[in-house]
């Protein structure tokens, strides 16, 4: 449309668009230096089973920009992907997660045994991703089975066969694989069976739709699909006791969300784990 308006097209470039472009440039510049300046950190959100037992946590990247403050990964991950910075950032996320895992092991902190890491489609598409990751994890002294790699359906949109090979490689090395935001993509159900997935993460939109007495047919369908394919199902974004109750009834295996705990800085996560362990011990002692 801009073309046909010819000279008038310039009018379509409104002041807020200049501001958006400036903001985006500032974010891009910031991202380039964020790794050196140690502006990134990992937060950890507990994942529990339906008895409330901790099974692990999802590592979520946080960026504290010197001038802008906290920038959401929903904003900066796409920029990191477009600029190719995602590979360096992704490697840092893995390194940082491994470092925390080692520390918790050394300090006898029972973090549940598994840490989930979000992996961008661009990382999956990198031909050396699986071998680099295996090396990185071995160098850190972590068993691959400690890590769950969360990928989205968009990882399969490009070269499906290449992505499938990479996933098979990763699975053979021993990494666990989870499909994140399941149910929000455009891919067909047929591919699900071909992928070596251990876990299906039910997108927050389905969980948000759960009411006290009404079991959302889509949520129940997704849990059923996971079970039938032999995968663990995990609900993300669980915010209320009602949602938890419905999920239990539907046979969901695992949960994560504000109802259980918000994502926490590593120190706070360690504290949360410790407090929870002693609370469970008290419960057991009084026979609750
Ligand atoms: P995701 O992997 O689906 O992560 C779940 C998001 O839901 C997180 O947002 C988390 O903070 C939020 N969340 C958790 N529980 C609740 C809840 O009960 N209610 C609501 N409303 N939200 C909840 P966050 O941390 O802002 O991350 C957004 C997305 O950014 C992630 O979605 C993931 O796709 C991406 N991301 C985060 N960290 C990384 C990373 O290290 N690498 C890559 N490639 N992507 C990342
Ligand atoms: Mg995730
Ligand atoms: Mg998700
Ligand atoms: Mg999501």
CSV table of C-alpha atoms and ligand atoms in Angstrom, one decimal:
chain,number,residue,atom,x,y,z
A,1,UNK,CA,0.0,0.0,0.0
A,2,UNK,CA,2.9,2.4,0.8
A,3,UNK,CA,4.1,2.0,-2.8
A,4,UNK,CA,0.8,3.2,-4.4
A,5,UNK,CA,0.7,6.3,-2.2
A,6,UNK,CA,4.1,7.3,-3.6
A,7,UNK,CA,5.4,10.5,-2.0
A,8,UNK,CA,2.7,10.3,0.7
A,9,UNK,CA,4.3,7.2,2.0
A,10,UNK,CA,6.7,9.4,4.0
A,11,UNK,CA,3.7,10.5,6.1
A,12,UNK,CA,3.3,6.9,7.1
A,13,UNK,CA,6.5,7.1,9.1
A,14,UNK,CA,5.0,8.5,12.3
A,15,UNK,CA,7.0,9.9,15.2
A,16,UNK,CA,6.3,6.8,17.3
A,17,UNK,CA,7.8,4.7,14.6
A,18,UNK,CA,11.1,6.6,14.9
A,19,UNK,CA,11.0,6.1,18.6
A,20,UNK,CA,10.3,2.4,18.1
A,21,UNK,CA,13.3,2.2,15.7
A,22,UNK,CA,15.5,4.0,18.2
A,23,UNK,CA,14.4,1.8,21.0
A,24,UNK,CA,15.0,-1.3,18.9
A,25,UNK,CA,18.5,-0.1,18.0
A,26,UNK,CA,19.3,0.6,21.7
A,27,UNK,CA,18.2,-2.9,22.5
A,28,UNK,CA,20.3,-4.4,19.8
A,29,UNK,CA,23.3,-2.5,20.9
A,30,UNK,CA,22.6,-3.4,24.5
A,31,UNK,CA,22.4,-7.1,23.6
A,32,UNK,CA,25.8,-7.0,21.9
A,33,UNK,CA,27.5,-5.9,25.1
A,34,UNK,CA,25.2,-7.7,27.6
A,35,UNK,CA,27.3,-10.8,27.7
A,36,UNK,CA,30.5,-8.9,28.5
A,37,UNK,CA,28.8,-6.7,31.0
A,38,UNK,CA,27.1,-9.6,32.8
A,39,UNK,CA,23.7,-8.1,32.4
A,40,UNK,CA,22.1,-11.5,32.0
A,41,UNK,CA,21.0,-13.9,34.8
A,42,UNK,CA,18.9,-17.0,35.0
A,43,UNK,CA,15.8,-17.3,37.1
A,44,UNK,CA,14.4,-20.6,38.0
A,45,UNK,CA,10.7,-21.6,38.2
A,46,UNK,CA,9.9,-24.8,40.2
A,47,UNK,CA,8.1,-27.6,38.5
A,48,UNK,CA,6.2,-30.0,40.8
A,49,UNK,CA,4.3,-33.2,40.4
A,50,UNK,CA,0.6,-33.6,41.5
A,51,UNK,CA,1.7,-34.4,45.0
A,52,UNK,CA,3.6,-31.2,45.2
A,53,UNK,CA,7.0,-32.9,45.0
A,54,UNK,CA,9.7,-30.8,43.3
A,55,UNK,CA,10.9,-32.5,40.1
A,56,UNK,CA,13.0,-29.6,38.7
A,57,UNK,CA,12.8,-26.1,37.4
A,58,UNK,CA,12.7,-24.1,34.2
A,59,UNK,CA,15.6,-21.7,33.7
A,60,UNK,CA,14.3,-18.4,32.3
A,61,UNK,CA,16.6,-15.7,31.0
A,62,UNK,CA,16.6,-12.3,32.5
A,63,UNK,CA,18.2,-9.2,31.1
A,64,UNK,CA,18.8,-6.1,33.3
A,65,UNK,CA,19.6,-3.3,30.9
A,66,UNK,CA,21.6,-0.4,32.5
A,67,UNK,CA,19.1,2.3,31.4
A,68,UNK,CA,15.9,0.4,30.5
A,69,UNK,CA,15.8,-1.9,33.5
A,70,UNK,CA,14.3,-5.4,33.1
A,71,UNK,CA,13.6,-6.2,29.4
A,72,UNK,CA,11.3,-9.2,28.8
A,73,UNK,CA,12.7,-12.2,26.9
A,74,UNK,CA,9.6,-12.0,24.7
A,75,UNK,CA,11.1,-8.7,23.5
A,76,UNK,CA,14.8,-9.4,23.3
A,77,UNK,CA,14.9,-13.1,22.2
A,78,UNK,CA,13.5,-12.2,18.8
A,79,UNK,CA,16.1,-9.5,18.4
A,80,UNK,CA,18.8,-12.0,19.4
A,81,UNK,CA,17.5,-14.4,16.8
A,82,UNK,CA,17.5,-11.8,14.0
A,83,UNK,CA,21.0,-10.6,14.8
A,84,UNK,CA,22.5,-14.1,15.3
A,85,UNK,CA,23.4,-13.2,18.9
A,86,UNK,CA,21.1,-16.1,20.0
A,87,UNK,CA,23.9,-18.6,19.5
A,88,UNK,CA,26.3,-16.9,22.0
A,89,UNK,CA,23.4,-16.1,24.4
A,90,UNK,CA,22.1,-19.6,24.2
A,91,UNK,CA,25.6,-21.0,24.9
A,92,UNK,CA,25.8,-18.7,27.9
A,93,UNK,CA,22.4,-19.9,29.2
A,94,UNK,CA,23.6,-23.5,29.0
A,95,UNK,CA,26.9,-22.7,30.7
A,96,UNK,CA,25.1,-20.7,33.5
A,97,UNK,CA,22.6,-23.5,34.1
A,98,UNK,CA,25.3,-26.1,34.3
A,99,UNK,CA,27.3,-23.9,36.8
A,100,UNK,CA,24.2,-23.6,39.0
A,101,UNK,CA,23.5,-27.3,38.8
A,102,UNK,CA,27.1,-28.0,39.9
A,103,UNK,CA,26.9,-25.6,42.8
A,104,UNK,CA,23.6,-27.1,44.0
A,105,UNK,CA,25.1,-30.5,43.9
A,106,UNK,CA,28.1,-29.4,45.8
A,107,UNK,CA,25.9,-27.7,48.4
A,108,UNK,CA,23.6,-30.7,48.6
A,109,UNK,CA,20.6,-28.6,47.4
A,110,UNK,CA,17.9,-30.9,46.1
A,111,UNK,CA,16.7,-28.9,43.1
A,112,UNK,CA,14.6,-31.8,41.9
A,113,UNK,CA,17.2,-33.3,39.6
A,114,UNK,CA,16.2,-31.7,36.3
A,115,UNK,CA,16.6,-28.2,34.8
A,116,UNK,CA,14.7,-27.2,31.7
A,117,UNK,CA,16.3,-24.8,29.2
A,118,UNK,CA,14.6,-23.0,26.4
A,119,UNK,CA,16.2,-23.6,23.0
A,120,UNK,CA,15.6,-21.3,20.1
A,121,UNK,CA,14.8,-22.8,16.6
A,122,UNK,CA,17.9,-21.1,15.4
A,123,UNK,CA,20.0,-23.1,17.8
A,124,UNK,CA,18.4,-26.4,16.7
A,125,UNK,CA,19.1,-25.4,13.1
A,126,UNK,CA,22.8,-24.9,13.8
A,127,UNK,CA,24.6,-28.0,12.4
A,128,UNK,CA,27.0,-28.3,15.4
A,129,UNK,CA,24.4,-27.7,18.1
A,130,UNK,CA,24.1,-31.2,19.4
A,131,UNK,CA,27.9,-31.9,19.4
A,132,UNK,CA,28.7,-28.5,20.9
A,133,UNK,CA,26.1,-29.0,23.6
A,134,UNK,CA,27.4,-32.5,24.4
A,135,UNK,CA,30.9,-31.1,24.8
A,136,UNK,CA,29.8,-28.1,26.9
A,137,UNK,CA,27.8,-30.3,29.3
A,138,UNK,CA,30.6,-32.9,29.6
A,139,UNK,CA,33.1,-30.2,30.3
A,140,UNK,CA,30.8,-28.9,33.1
A,141,UNK,CA,30.6,-32.4,34.5
A,142,UNK,CA,26.8,-32.7,34.2
A,143,UNK,CA,25.0,-35.7,32.9
A,144,UNK,CA,22.9,-34.9,29.8
A,145,UNK,CA,19.8,-36.4,31.5
A,146,UNK,CA,19.9,-33.5,34.0
A,147,UNK,CA,18.8,-31.2,31.2
A,148,UNK,CA,15.5,-30.9,29.5
A,149,UNK,CA,15.6,-29.0,26.3
A,150,UNK,CA,12.4,-27.0,25.6
A,151,UNK,CA,11.7,-26.4,22.0
A,152,UNK,CA,8.8,-25.0,20.2
A,153,UNK,CA,7.0,-26.3,17.1
A,154,UNK,CA,8.6,-23.5,15.1
A,155,UNK,CA,11.9,-25.4,15.4
A,156,UNK,CA,10.4,-27.8,12.9
A,157,UNK,CA,9.2,-25.3,10.4
A,158,UNK,CA,12.3,-25.0,8.3
A,159,UNK,CA,14.2,-28.1,7.4
A,160,UNK,CA,12.1,-30.7,9.2
A,161,UNK,CA,14.4,-33.6,8.4
A,162,UNK,CA,17.5,-31.8,9.6
A,163,UNK,CA,15.7,-30.7,12.8
A,164,UNK,CA,14.5,-34.3,13.4
A,165,UNK,CA,18.0,-35.6,13.0
A,166,UNK,CA,19.3,-33.1,15.5
A,167,UNK,CA,16.5,-34.1,18.0
A,168,UNK,CA,17.3,-37.7,17.5
A,169,UNK,CA,21.0,-37.0,18.2
A,170,UNK,CA,20.2,-35.0,21.3
A,171,UNK,CA,17.9,-37.7,22.6
A,172,UNK,CA,20.5,-40.4,21.9
A,173,UNK,CA,23.1,-38.5,23.9
A,174,UNK,CA,20.6,-38.5,26.8
A,175,UNK,CA,19.1,-35.1,26.9
A,176,UNK,CA,15.4,-34.9,27.7
A,177,UNK,CA,13.3,-33.1,25.1
A,178,UNK,CA,10.1,-31.1,25.8
A,179,UNK,CA,7.7,-29.5,23.3
A,180,UNK,CA,7.0,-26.0,24.7
A,181,UNK,CA,3.7,-24.1,24.2
A,182,UNK,CA,2.1,-27.2,22.7
A,183,UNK,CA,-1.2,-26.5,21.0
A,184,UNK,CA,-0.4,-23.0,19.8
A,185,UNK,CA,1.6,-23.8,16.6
A,186,UNK,CA,0.4,-24.6,13.2
A,187,UNK,CA,2.0,-27.9,12.7
A,188,UNK,CA,-0.1,-31.1,12.3
A,189,UNK,CA,-0.4,-33.8,14.9
A,190,UNK,CA,1.2,-36.3,12.6
A,191,UNK,CA,4.8,-35.0,13.4
A,192,UNK,CA,4.3,-35.6,17.1
A,193,UNK,CA,4.8,-39.3,16.8
A,194,UNK,CA,8.0,-38.9,14.9
A,195,UNK,CA,9.7,-36.8,17.5
A,196,UNK,CA,11.7,-38.3,20.4
A,197,UNK,CA,9.9,-36.2,22.9
A,198,UNK,CA,9.8,-36.9,26.7
A,199,UNK,CA,7.5,-34.1,27.7
A,200,UNK,CA,4.6,-32.1,26.4
A,201,UNK,CA,4.2,-28.6,27.8
A,202,UNK,CA,0.6,-27.5,27.7
A,203,UNK,CA,0.4,-23.8,26.8
A,204,UNK,CA,-0.7,-21.3,29.3
A,205,UNK,CA,-3.7,-20.3,27.1
A,206,UNK,CA,-5.3,-23.7,27.7
A,207,UNK,CA,-4.7,-23.5,31.4
A,208,UNK,CA,-6.1,-20.0,31.7
A,209,UNK,CA,-9.3,-21.3,30.2
A,210,UNK,CA,-9.8,-23.9,33.0
A,211,UNK,CA,-12.7,-23.0,35.4
A,212,UNK,CA,-13.6,-24.6,38.6
A,213,UNK,CA,-16.0,-27.2,37.2
A,214,UNK,CA,-15.5,-27.0,33.5
A,215,UNK,CA,-12.7,-29.1,32.1
A,216,UNK,CA,-11.7,-27.3,28.9
A,217,UNK,CA,-12.0,-29.8,26.1
A,218,UNK,CA,-8.8,-28.6,24.5
A,219,UNK,CA,-6.8,-29.0,27.7
A,220,UNK,CA,-8.2,-32.4,28.3
A,221,UNK,CA,-7.4,-33.3,24.7
A,222,UNK,CA,-3.8,-32.2,24.9
A,223,UNK,CA,-3.2,-34.1,28.1
A,224,UNK,CA,-4.7,-37.2,26.5
A,225,UNK,CA,-2.5,-36.9,23.4
A,226,UNK,CA,0.6,-36.7,25.6
A,227,UNK,CA,-0.4,-39.7,27.7
A,228,UNK,CA,-1.2,-41.8,24.7
A,229,UNK,CA,2.1,-41.0,23.1
A,230,UNK,CA,3.9,-42.0,26.3
A,231,UNK,CA,5.1,-38.5,27.2
A,232,UNK,CA,4.9,-36.7,30.5
A,233,UNK,CA,2.5,-33.8,30.4
A,234,UNK,CA,3.3,-30.5,32.2
A,235,UNK,CA,0.9,-27.6,32.5
A,236,UNK,CA,2.5,-24.1,32.4
A,237,UNK,CA,1.0,-21.0,33.9
A,238,UNK,CA,-1.1,-22.6,36.6
A,239,UNK,CA,-2.3,-19.7,38.7
A,240,UNK,CA,-5.2,-21.0,40.8
A,241,UNK,CA,-6.2,-23.9,43.1
A,242,UNK,CA,-9.1,-24.5,40.8
A,243,UNK,CA,-6.9,-25.0,37.8
A,244,UNK,CA,-4.7,-27.4,39.8
A,245,UNK,CA,-7.7,-29.4,40.8
A,246,UNK,CA,-9.0,-29.7,37.2
A,247,UNK,CA,-5.5,-30.7,36.0
A,248,UNK,CA,-5.3,-33.4,38.6
A,249,UNK,CA,-8.6,-34.7,37.5
A,250,UNK,CA,-7.5,-34.7,33.9
A,251,UNK,CA,-4.5,-36.8,34.7
A,252,UNK,CA,-1.8,-34.1,34.1
A,253,UNK,CA,1.6,-35.2,35.4
A,254,UNK,CA,3.4,-32.0,36.3
A,255,UNK,CA,2.7,-28.3,37.0
A,256,UNK,CA,4.4,-25.0,36.9
A,257,UNK,CA,3.0,-21.5,37.5
A,258,UNK,CA,2.5,-18.6,39.8
A,259,UNK,CA,0.2,-20.8,42.0
A,260,UNK,CA,3.2,-22.9,42.9
A,261,UNK,CA,5.9,-20.3,42.6
A,262,UNK,CA,7.1,-17.4,40.4
A,263,UNK,CA,10.4,-17.6,38.7
A,264,UNK,CA,13.1,-16.9,41.3
A,265,UNK,CA,16.7,-15.6,41.2
A,266,UNK,CA,19.1,-18.5,41.9
A,267,UNK,CA,19.7,-17.5,45.6
A,268,UNK,CA,15.9,-17.3,46.2
A,269,UNK,CA,15.3,-20.6,44.4
A,270,UNK,CA,17.9,-22.2,46.6
A,271,UNK,CA,16.1,-20.8,49.7
A,272,UNK,CA,12.7,-21.8,48.4
A,273,UNK,CA,13.9,-25.4,47.9
A,274,UNK,CA,15.4,-25.5,51.4
A,275,UNK,CA,12.2,-24.1,53.1
A,276,UNK,CA,10.0,-26.5,51.2
A,277,UNK,CA,12.1,-29.5,52.2
A,278,UNK,CA,11.9,-28.6,55.8
A,279,UNK,CA,8.1,-27.9,55.5
A,280,UNK,CA,7.6,-31.3,54.0
A,281,UNK,CA,9.6,-32.8,56.8
A,282,UNK,CA,7.4,-31.2,59.4
A,283,UNK,CA,4.3,-32.4,57.5
A,284,UNK,CA,5.7,-35.9,57.5
A,285,UNK,CA,6.5,-35.7,61.3
A,286,UNK,CA,3.0,-34.6,62.2
A,287,UNK,CA,1.5,-37.1,59.8
A,288,UNK,CA,-0.2,-34.5,57.7
B,1,LIG,P1,8.1,-20.1,28.0
B,1,LIG,O1,9.3,-20.9,27.8
B,1,LIG,O2,6.8,-20.6,27.6
B,1,LIG,O3,8.1,-19.7,29.5
B,1,LIG,C1,7.0,-19.5,30.3
B,1,LIG,C2,6.7,-18.1,30.6
B,1,LIG,O4,5.6,-17.9,31.4
B,1,LIG,C3,7.8,-17.3,31.3
B,1,LIG,O5,7.8,-16.0,30.9
B,1,LIG,C4,7.3,-17.4,32.8
B,1,LIG,O6,7.8,-16.4,33.6
B,1,LIG,C5,5.8,-17.2,32.5
B,1,LIG,N1,5.0,-17.8,33.6
B,1,LIG,C6,5.3,-18.8,34.4
B,1,LIG,N2,4.2,-19.1,35.2
B,1,LIG,C7,3.3,-18.2,34.9
B,1,LIG,C8,1.9,-18.0,35.4
B,1,LIG,O7,1.4,-18.7,36.3
B,1,LIG,N3,1.2,-17.0,34.8
B,1,LIG,C9,1.7,-16.2,33.8
B,1,LIG,N4,0.9,-15.3,33.3
B,1,LIG,N5,3.0,-16.4,33.3
B,1,LIG,C10,3.7,-17.4,33.9
B,1,LIG,P2,9.2,-15.2,30.6
B,1,LIG,O8,10.2,-15.6,31.6
B,1,LIG,O9,8.9,-13.8,30.4
B,1,LIG,O10,9.7,-15.9,29.2
B,1,LIG,C11,8.9,-15.7,28.0
B,1,LIG,C12,9.4,-16.5,26.9
B,1,LIG,O11,10.8,-16.1,26.5
B,1,LIG,C13,9.6,-18.0,27.3
B,1,LIG,O12,8.3,-18.6,27.2
B,1,LIG,C14,10.6,-18.5,26.2
B,1,LIG,O13,9.9,-18.7,25.0
B,1,LIG,C15,11.5,-17.3,26.1
B,1,LIG,N6,12.7,-17.5,26.9
B,1,LIG,C16,12.9,-17.3,28.2
B,1,LIG,N7,14.2,-17.6,28.5
B,1,LIG,C17,14.8,-18.1,27.4
B,1,LIG,C18,16.1,-18.6,27.0
B,1,LIG,O14,17.0,-18.7,27.9
B,1,LIG,N8,16.3,-18.9,25.7
B,1,LIG,C19,15.3,-18.8,24.8
B,1,LIG,N9,15.6,-19.1,23.5
B,1,LIG,N10,14.1,-18.3,25.1
B,1,LIG,C20,13.8,-18.0,26.3
B,2,LIG,MG1,9.7,-22.8,28.2
B,3,LIG,MG1,6.0,-22.4,27.5
B,4,LIG,MG1,5.1,-19.6,26.3
